[in-house]
Coordinates of C-alpha atoms and ligand atoms in Angstrom, one line a residue:
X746 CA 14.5 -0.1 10.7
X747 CA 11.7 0.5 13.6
X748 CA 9.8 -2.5 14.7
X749 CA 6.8 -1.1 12.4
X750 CA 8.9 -2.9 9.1
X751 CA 7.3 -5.7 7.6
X752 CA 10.4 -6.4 5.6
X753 CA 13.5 -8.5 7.5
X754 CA 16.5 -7.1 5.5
X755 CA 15.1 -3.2 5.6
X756 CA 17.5 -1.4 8.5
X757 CA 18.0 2.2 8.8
X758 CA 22.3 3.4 8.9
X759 CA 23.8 6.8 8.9
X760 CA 22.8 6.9 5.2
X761 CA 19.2 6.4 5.2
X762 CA 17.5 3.2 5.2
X763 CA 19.7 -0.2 4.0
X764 CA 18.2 -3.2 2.2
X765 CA 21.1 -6.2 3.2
X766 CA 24.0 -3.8 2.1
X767 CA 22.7 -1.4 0.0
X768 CA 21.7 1.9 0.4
X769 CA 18.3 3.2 -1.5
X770 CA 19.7 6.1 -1.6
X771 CA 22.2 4.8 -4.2
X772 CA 19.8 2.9 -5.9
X773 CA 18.3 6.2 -6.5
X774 CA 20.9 7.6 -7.6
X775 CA 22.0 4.9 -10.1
X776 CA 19.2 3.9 -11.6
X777 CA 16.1 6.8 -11.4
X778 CA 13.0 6.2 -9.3
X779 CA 10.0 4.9 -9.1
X780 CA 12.1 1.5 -9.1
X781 CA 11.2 -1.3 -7.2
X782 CA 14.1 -3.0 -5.3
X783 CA 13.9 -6.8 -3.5
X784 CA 15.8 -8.4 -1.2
X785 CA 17.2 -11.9 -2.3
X786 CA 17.9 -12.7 1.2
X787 CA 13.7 -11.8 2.1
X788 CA 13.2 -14.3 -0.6
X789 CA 14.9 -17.1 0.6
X790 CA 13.8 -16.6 3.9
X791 CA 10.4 -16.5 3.1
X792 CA 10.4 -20.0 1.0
X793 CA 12.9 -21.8 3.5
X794 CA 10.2 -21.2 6.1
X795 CA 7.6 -23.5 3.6
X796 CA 10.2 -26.1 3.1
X797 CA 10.9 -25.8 7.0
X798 CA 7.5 -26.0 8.4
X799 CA 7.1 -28.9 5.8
X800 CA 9.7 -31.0 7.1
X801 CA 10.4 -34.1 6.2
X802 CA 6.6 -34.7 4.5
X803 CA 6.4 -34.8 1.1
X804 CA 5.2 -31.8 0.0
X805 CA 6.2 -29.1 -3.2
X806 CA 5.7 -25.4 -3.0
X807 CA 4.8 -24.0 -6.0
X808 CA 5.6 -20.4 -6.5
X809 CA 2.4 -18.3 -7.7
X810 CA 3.9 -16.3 -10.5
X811 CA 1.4 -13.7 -11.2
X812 CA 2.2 -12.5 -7.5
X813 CA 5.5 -11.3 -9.3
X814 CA 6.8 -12.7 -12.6
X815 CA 10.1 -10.8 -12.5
X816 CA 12.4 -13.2 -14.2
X817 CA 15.0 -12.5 -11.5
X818 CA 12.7 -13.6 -8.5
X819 CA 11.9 -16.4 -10.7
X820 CA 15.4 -17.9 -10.8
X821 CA 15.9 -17.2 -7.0
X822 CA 13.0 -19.8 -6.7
X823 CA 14.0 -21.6 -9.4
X824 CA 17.4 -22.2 -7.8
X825 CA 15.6 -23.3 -4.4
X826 CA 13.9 -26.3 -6.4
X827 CA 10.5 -24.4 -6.1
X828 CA 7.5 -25.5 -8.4
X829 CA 5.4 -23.1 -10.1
X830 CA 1.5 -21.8 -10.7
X831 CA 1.2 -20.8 -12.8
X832 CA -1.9 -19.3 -15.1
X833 CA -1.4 -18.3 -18.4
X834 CA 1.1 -19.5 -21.6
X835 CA 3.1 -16.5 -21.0
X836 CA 3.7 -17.3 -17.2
X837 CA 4.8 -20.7 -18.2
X838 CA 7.5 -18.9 -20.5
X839 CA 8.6 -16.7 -17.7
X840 CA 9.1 -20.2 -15.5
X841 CA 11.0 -21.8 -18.6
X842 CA 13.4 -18.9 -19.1
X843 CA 14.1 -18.1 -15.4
X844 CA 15.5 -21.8 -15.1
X845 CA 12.4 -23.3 -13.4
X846 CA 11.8 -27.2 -14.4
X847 CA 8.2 -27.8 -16.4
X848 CA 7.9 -30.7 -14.1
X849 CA 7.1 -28.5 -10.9
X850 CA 4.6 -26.6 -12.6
X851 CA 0.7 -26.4 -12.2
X852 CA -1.1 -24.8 -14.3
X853 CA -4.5 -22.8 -13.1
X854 CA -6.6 -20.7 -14.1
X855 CA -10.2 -20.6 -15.9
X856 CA -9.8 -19.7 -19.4
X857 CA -7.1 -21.8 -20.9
X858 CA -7.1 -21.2 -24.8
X859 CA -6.1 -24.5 -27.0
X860 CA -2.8 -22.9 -27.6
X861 CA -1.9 -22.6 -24.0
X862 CA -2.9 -26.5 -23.1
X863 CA -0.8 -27.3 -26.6
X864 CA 2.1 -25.5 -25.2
X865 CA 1.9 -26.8 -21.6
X866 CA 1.2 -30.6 -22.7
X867 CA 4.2 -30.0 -25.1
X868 CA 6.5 -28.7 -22.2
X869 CA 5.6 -31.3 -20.1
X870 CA 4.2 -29.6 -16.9
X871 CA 3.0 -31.0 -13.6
X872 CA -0.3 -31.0 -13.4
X873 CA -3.7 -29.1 -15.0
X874 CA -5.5 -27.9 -12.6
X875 CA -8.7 -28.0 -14.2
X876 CA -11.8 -25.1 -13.3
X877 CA -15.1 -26.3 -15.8
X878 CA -16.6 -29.5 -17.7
X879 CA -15.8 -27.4 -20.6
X880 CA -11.9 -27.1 -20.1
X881 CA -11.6 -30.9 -19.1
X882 CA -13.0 -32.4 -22.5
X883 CA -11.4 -29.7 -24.6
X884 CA -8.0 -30.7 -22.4
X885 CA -8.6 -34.3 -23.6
X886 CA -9.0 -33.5 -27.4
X887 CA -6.4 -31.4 -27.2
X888 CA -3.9 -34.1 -25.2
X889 CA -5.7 -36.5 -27.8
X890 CA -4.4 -34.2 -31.2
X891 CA -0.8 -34.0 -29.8
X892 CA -0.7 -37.8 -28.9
X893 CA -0.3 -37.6 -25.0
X894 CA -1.6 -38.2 -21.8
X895 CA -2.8 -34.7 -20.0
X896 CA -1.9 -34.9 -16.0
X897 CA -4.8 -33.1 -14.1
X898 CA -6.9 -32.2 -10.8
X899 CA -9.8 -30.8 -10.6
X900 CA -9.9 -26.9 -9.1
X901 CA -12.9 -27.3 -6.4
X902 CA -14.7 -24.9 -5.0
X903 CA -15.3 -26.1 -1.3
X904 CA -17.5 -22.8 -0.7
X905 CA -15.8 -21.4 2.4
X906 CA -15.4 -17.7 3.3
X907 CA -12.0 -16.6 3.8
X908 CA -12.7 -13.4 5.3
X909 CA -10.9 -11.8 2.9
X910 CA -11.9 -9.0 0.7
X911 CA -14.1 -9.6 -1.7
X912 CA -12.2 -9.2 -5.3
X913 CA -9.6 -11.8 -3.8
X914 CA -11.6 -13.9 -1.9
X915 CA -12.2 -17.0 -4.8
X916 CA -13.6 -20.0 -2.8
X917 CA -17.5 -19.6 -2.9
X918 CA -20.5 -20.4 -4.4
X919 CA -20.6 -17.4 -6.1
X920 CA -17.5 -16.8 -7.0
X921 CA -16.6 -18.1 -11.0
X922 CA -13.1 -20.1 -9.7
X923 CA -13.0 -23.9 -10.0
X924 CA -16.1 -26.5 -10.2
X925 CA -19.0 -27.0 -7.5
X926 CA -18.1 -29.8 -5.0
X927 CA -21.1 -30.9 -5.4
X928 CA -20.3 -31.6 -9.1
X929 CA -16.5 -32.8 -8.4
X930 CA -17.2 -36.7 -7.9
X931 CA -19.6 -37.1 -11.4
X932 CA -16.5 -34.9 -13.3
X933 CA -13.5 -37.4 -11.7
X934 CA -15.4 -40.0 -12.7
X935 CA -15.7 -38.9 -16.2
X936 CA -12.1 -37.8 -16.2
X937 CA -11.2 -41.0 -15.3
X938 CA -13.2 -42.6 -18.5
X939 CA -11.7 -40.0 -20.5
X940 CA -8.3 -42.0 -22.9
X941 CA -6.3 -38.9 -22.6
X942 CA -6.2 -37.6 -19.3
X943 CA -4.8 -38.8 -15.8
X944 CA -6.0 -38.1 -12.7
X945 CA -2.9 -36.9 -10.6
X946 CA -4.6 -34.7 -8.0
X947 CA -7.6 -32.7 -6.4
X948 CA -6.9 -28.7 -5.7
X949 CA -8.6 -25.7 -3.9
X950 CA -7.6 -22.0 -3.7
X951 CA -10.0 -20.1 -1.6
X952 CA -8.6 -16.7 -1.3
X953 CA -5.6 -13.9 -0.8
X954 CA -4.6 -12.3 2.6
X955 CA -5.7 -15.3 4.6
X956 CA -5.5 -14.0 8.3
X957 CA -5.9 -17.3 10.0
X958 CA -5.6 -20.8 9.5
X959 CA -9.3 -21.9 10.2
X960 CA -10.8 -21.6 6.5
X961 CA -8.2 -23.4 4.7
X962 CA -8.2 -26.2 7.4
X963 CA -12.0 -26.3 6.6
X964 CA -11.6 -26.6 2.8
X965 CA -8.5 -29.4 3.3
X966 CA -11.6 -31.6 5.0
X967 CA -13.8 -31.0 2.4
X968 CA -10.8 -32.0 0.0
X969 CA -9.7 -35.0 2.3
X970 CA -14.0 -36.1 1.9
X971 CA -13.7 -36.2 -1.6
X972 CA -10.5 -38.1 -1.8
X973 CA -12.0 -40.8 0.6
X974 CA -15.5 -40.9 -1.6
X975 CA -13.3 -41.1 -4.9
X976 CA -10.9 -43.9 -3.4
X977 CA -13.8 -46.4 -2.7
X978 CA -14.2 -46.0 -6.7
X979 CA -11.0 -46.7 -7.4
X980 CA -10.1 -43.1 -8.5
X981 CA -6.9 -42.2 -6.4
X982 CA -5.2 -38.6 -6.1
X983 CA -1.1 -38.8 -5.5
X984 CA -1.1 -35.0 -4.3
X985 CA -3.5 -32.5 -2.6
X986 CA -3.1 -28.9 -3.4
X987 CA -4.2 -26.3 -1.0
X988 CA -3.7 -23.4 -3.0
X989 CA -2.1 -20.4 -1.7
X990 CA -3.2 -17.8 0.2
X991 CA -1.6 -16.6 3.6
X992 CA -1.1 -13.5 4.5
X993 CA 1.1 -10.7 5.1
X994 CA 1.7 -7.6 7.5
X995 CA 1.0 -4.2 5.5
X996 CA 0.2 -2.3 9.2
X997 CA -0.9 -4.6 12.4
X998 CA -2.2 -7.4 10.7
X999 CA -1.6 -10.3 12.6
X1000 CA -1.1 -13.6 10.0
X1001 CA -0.6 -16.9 11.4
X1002 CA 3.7 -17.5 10.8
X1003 CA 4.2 -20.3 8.2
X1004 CA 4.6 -22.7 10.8
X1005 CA 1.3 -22.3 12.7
X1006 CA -0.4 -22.1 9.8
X1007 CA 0.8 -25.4 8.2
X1008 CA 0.6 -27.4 11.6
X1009 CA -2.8 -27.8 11.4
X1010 CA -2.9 -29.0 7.9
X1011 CA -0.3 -31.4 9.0
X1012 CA -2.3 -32.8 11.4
X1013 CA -5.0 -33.3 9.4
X1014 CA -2.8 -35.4 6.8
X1015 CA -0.8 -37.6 9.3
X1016 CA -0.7 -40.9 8.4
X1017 CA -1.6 -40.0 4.7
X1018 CA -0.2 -40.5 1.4
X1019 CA -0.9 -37.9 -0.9
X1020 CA 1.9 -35.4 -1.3
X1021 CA 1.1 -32.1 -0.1
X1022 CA 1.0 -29.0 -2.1
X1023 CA 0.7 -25.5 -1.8
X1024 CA 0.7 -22.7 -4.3
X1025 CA 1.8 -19.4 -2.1
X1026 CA 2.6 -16.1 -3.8
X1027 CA 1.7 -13.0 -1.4
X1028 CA 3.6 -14.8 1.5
X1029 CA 7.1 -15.3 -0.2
X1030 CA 7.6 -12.1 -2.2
X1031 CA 5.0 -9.4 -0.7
X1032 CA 7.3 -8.6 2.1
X1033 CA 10.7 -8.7 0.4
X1034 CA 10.2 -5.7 -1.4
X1035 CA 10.0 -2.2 -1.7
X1036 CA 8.8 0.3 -4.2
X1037 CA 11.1 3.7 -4.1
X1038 CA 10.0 6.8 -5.3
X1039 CA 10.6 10.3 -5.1
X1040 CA 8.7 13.1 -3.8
X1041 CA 8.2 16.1 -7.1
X1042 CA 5.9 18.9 -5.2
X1043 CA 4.6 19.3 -1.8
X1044 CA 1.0 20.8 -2.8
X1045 CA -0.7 22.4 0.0
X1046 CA -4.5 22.7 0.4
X1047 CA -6.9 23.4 2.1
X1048 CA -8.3 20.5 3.6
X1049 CA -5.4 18.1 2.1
X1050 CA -2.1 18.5 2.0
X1051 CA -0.4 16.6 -0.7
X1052 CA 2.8 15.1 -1.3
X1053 CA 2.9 14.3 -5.5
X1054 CA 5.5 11.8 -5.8
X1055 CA 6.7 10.2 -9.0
X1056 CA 5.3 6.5 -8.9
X1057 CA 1.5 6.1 -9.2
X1058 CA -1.3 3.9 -9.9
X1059 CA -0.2 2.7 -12.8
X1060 CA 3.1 1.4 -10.7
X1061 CA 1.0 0.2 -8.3
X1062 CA -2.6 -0.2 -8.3
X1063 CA -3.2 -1.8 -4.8
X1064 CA -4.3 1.0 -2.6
X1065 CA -6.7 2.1 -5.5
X1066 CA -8.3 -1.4 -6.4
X1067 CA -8.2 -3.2 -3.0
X1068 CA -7.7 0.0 -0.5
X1069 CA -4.5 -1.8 0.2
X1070 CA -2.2 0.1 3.2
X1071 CA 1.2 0.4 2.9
X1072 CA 3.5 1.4 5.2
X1073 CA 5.4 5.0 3.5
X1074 CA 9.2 5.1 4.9
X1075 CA 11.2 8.1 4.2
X1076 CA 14.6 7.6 2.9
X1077 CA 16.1 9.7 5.0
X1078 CA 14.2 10.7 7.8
X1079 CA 13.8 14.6 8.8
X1080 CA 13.8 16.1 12.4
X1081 CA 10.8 19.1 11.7
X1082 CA 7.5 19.0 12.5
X1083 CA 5.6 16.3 10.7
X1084 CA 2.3 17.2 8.4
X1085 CA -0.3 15.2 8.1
X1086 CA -0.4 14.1 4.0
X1087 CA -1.7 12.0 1.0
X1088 CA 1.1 10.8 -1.2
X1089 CA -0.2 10.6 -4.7
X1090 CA 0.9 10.1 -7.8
X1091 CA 0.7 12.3 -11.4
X1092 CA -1.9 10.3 -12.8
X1093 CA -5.0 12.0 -14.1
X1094 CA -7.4 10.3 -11.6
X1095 CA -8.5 11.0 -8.5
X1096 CA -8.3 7.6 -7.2
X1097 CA -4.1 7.9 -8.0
X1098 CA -3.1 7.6 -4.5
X1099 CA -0.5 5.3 -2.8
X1100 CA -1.5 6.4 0.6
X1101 CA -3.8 8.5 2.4
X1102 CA -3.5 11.0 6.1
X1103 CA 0.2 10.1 6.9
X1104 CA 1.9 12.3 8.8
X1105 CA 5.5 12.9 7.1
X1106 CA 8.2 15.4 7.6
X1107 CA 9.3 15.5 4.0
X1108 CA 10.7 18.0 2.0
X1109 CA 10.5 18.5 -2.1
X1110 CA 13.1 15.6 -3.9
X1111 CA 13.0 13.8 -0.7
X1112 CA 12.9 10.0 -1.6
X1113 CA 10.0 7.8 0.0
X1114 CA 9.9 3.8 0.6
X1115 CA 6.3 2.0 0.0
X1116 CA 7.1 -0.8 2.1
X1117 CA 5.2 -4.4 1.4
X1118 CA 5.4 -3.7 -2.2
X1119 CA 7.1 -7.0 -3.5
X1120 CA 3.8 -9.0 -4.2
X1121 CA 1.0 -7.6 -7.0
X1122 CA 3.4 -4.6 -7.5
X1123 CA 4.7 -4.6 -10.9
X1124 CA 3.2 -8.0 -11.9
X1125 CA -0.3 -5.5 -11.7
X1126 CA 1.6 -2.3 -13.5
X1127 CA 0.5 -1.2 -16.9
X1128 CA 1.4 2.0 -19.3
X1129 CA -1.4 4.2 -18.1
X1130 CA -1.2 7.7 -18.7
X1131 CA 2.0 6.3 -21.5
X1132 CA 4.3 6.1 -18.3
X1133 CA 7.1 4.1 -18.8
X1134 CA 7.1 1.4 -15.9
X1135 CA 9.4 1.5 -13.1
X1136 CA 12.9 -0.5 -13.3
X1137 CA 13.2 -3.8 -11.0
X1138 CA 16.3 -4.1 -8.9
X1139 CA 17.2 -7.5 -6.7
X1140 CA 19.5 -6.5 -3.6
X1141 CA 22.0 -9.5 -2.5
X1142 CA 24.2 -8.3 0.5
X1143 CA 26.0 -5.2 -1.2
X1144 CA 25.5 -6.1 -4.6
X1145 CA 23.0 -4.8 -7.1
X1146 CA 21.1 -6.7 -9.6
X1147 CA 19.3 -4.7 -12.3
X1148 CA 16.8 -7.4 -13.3
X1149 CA 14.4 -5.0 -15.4
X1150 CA 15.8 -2.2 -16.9
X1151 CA 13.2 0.9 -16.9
X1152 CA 11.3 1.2 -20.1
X1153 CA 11.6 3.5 -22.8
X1154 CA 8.7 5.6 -24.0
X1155 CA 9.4 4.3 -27.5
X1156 CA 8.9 1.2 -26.5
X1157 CA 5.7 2.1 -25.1
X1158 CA 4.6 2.4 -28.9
X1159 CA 6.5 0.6 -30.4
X1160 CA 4.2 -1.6 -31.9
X1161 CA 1.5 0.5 -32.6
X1162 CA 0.8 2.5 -36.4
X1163 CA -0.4 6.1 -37.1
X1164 CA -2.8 6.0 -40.7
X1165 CA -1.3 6.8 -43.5
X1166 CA -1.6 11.0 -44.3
X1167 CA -4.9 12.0 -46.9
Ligands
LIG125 C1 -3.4 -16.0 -6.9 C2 -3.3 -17.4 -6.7 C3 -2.4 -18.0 -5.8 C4 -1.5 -17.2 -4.9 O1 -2.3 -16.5 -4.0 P1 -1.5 -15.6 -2.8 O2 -2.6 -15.1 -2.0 O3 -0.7 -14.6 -3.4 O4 -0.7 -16.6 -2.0 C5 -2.4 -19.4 -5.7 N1 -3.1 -20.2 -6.5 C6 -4.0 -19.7 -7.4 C7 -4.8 -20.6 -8.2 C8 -4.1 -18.3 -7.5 O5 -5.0 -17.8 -8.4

């Protein structure tokens, strides 16, 4: 479409806007909105330009699930030879049953239950990357009660700023992710006297919406410190995992491309060993997709206008939680006037909007595109309100792949119980 589109296979025809072949209008029509619809092809773009950048080093790229579990974005990675992050036992399922190898995946997070190590150890993943003192001896007994060997690095916090926004900004002091680096050298050396763990790696993750390359490259040193400090004890790392982390255009941001950001990291690892890593989620799906929904009332007011359209918080939470923008892209665009609006959805809360003082020449039943919508989208959705969530769609040139069907309200209760009567 315009230049303003963040997404690379989003065009506008004589039938409204196109994503690769397909017309949302259709989609609309076939399958009921609020539906979210990707683009393989963004997909694939988006990863290629990791495995490009990365060249001929060894390096993995490991896919941060929670970004977007869908199992249908799963096996496009999957099929690409991605790895995985992955941070619970039920993402690890997701990565299983999309086709993705156990092998490729790390596993973060800071609260892994017994059950989830068991189930991990047992599937025979990557790597642990392991946030406390806590979680390493309890990942020991557990490797110890199963008869294995648990692979791990420890999650450090190298206490940089990411300039990010606070709820997804996780690399400092204060911040509860991963273990002090101050602390990281006494904990390797107790992993490494520990019979049922071994020590594979060292890993960071300092933040979301990374707007520049400087922080990250900061952390790596720190990272590159420790590795030196450790070697001299005889405690070697075979890979170094940077996390994930860059950024995306919603409006004018300007993120670093793949490339630039990668070259300095590059730099600093010439002439090393360690296999690089990198866990990206925001960067590969964000921009491949779209959520579509359709306009129900326009409500005039007096200081507001308001356009109520049938996707809301529940569908997507990021302009409430983070006061995320997102570009709003009718369908089919209008010649009137335009009036300046806030599209919000039919949730009972006041902080149900999608977007705020757009100025859209729309009509009632009029279908809308929230554009950047394909990361933290419906891996953040919930029932709210006992909304049904929205279906998932994955666009490949003209076909159409329904890869969640839209749920039922049954469903939505499914497993709940009224008392028994008297
Ligand atoms: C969320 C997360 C990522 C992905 O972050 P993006 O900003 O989406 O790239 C990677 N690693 C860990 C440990 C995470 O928690």
């Amino acid at each position: 479409m315009s230049a303003a589109s963040p997404l690379p296979t989003l065009s506008r025809g004589s039938r409204g806007l196109m994503l690769e072949g397909v017309a949302l209008a259709d989609v609309a029509a076939r399958f009921g909105t609020p539906v979210y619809v990707y683009s393989r092809a963004a997909l694939i773009a988006a990863f290629e330009a990791y495995r490009h950048a990365l060249g001929e080093r060894p390096a993995s790229v490991c896919y941060a699930v929670k970004a977007n579990a869908n199992l249908g974005v799963l096996s496009v990675f999957a099929a690409l030879g991605a790895g995985f992050d992955i941070v619970s036992g039920g993402e690890l399922a997701r990565v299983l049953a999309a086709g993705g190898r156990a092998d490729r995946v790390v596993f973060s997070g800071t609260g892994k239950s017994r059950a989830e190590m068991r189930q991990a150890l047992l599937a025979g993943i990557r790597c642990f990357n392991v946030e406390s003192a806590g979680e390493l001896e309890r990942l020991d007994e557990t490797a110890a009660s199963l008869g294995v060997t648990a692979p791990i690095a420890l999650r450090v916090n190298p206490d940089v700023d990411p300039g990010t926004h606070p709820y997804i900004s996780t690399g400092l002091k204060h911040n509860k992710f991963g273990v002090a680096s101050t602390d990281a050298a006494a904990l390797y050396r107790r992993a490494a006297a520990l019979p049922h763990l071994r020590i594979r790696g060292i890993a960071c993750h300092i933040g979301s919406q990374l707007l520049d390359a400087g922080p990250i490259v900061e952390a790596a040193g720190k990272l590159l410190a420790l590795a030196d400090l450790l070697a001299a004890e005889g405690i070697h790392f075979e890979h170094i995992d940077l996390g994930g982390g860059l950024g995306i255009r919603y409006r004018d941001e300007a993120p670093p491309t793949v490339a630039a950001y990668l070259a300095p990291l590059l730099g600093l690892f010439e002439g090393r060993s360690e296999e690089l890593c990198f866990e990206p989620g925001r960067s590969l799906t964000g921009n491949a997709g779209l959520l579509l929904t359709r306009i129900e009332y326009l409500k005039p007011g007096e200081e507001k206008h308001f356009v109520i359209v049938d996707a809301a918080m529940n569908d997507f939470i990021r302009p409430a939680l983070y006061d995320g923008w997102h570009g709003i892209a009718p369908v089919v665009a209008r010649t009137g006037p335009p009036r300046r609006y806030d599209v919000v959805g039919p949730v009972c809360e006041s902080g149900d909007f999608l977007a705020r003082d757009r100025d859209l020449a729309v009509e009632e039943g009029d279908l809308l595109a929230l554009l950047s919508a394909g990361a933290y989208g419906m891996s953040m959705s919930s029932n709210y309100n006992s909304r049904p969530r929205a279906a998932e769609i994955i666009v490949d040139g003209d076909e159409v792949h329904l890869v969640r069907e839209r749920e039922t309200v049954e469903s939505l209760y499914a497993l709940e119980r009224p008392l028994p009567r008297g």
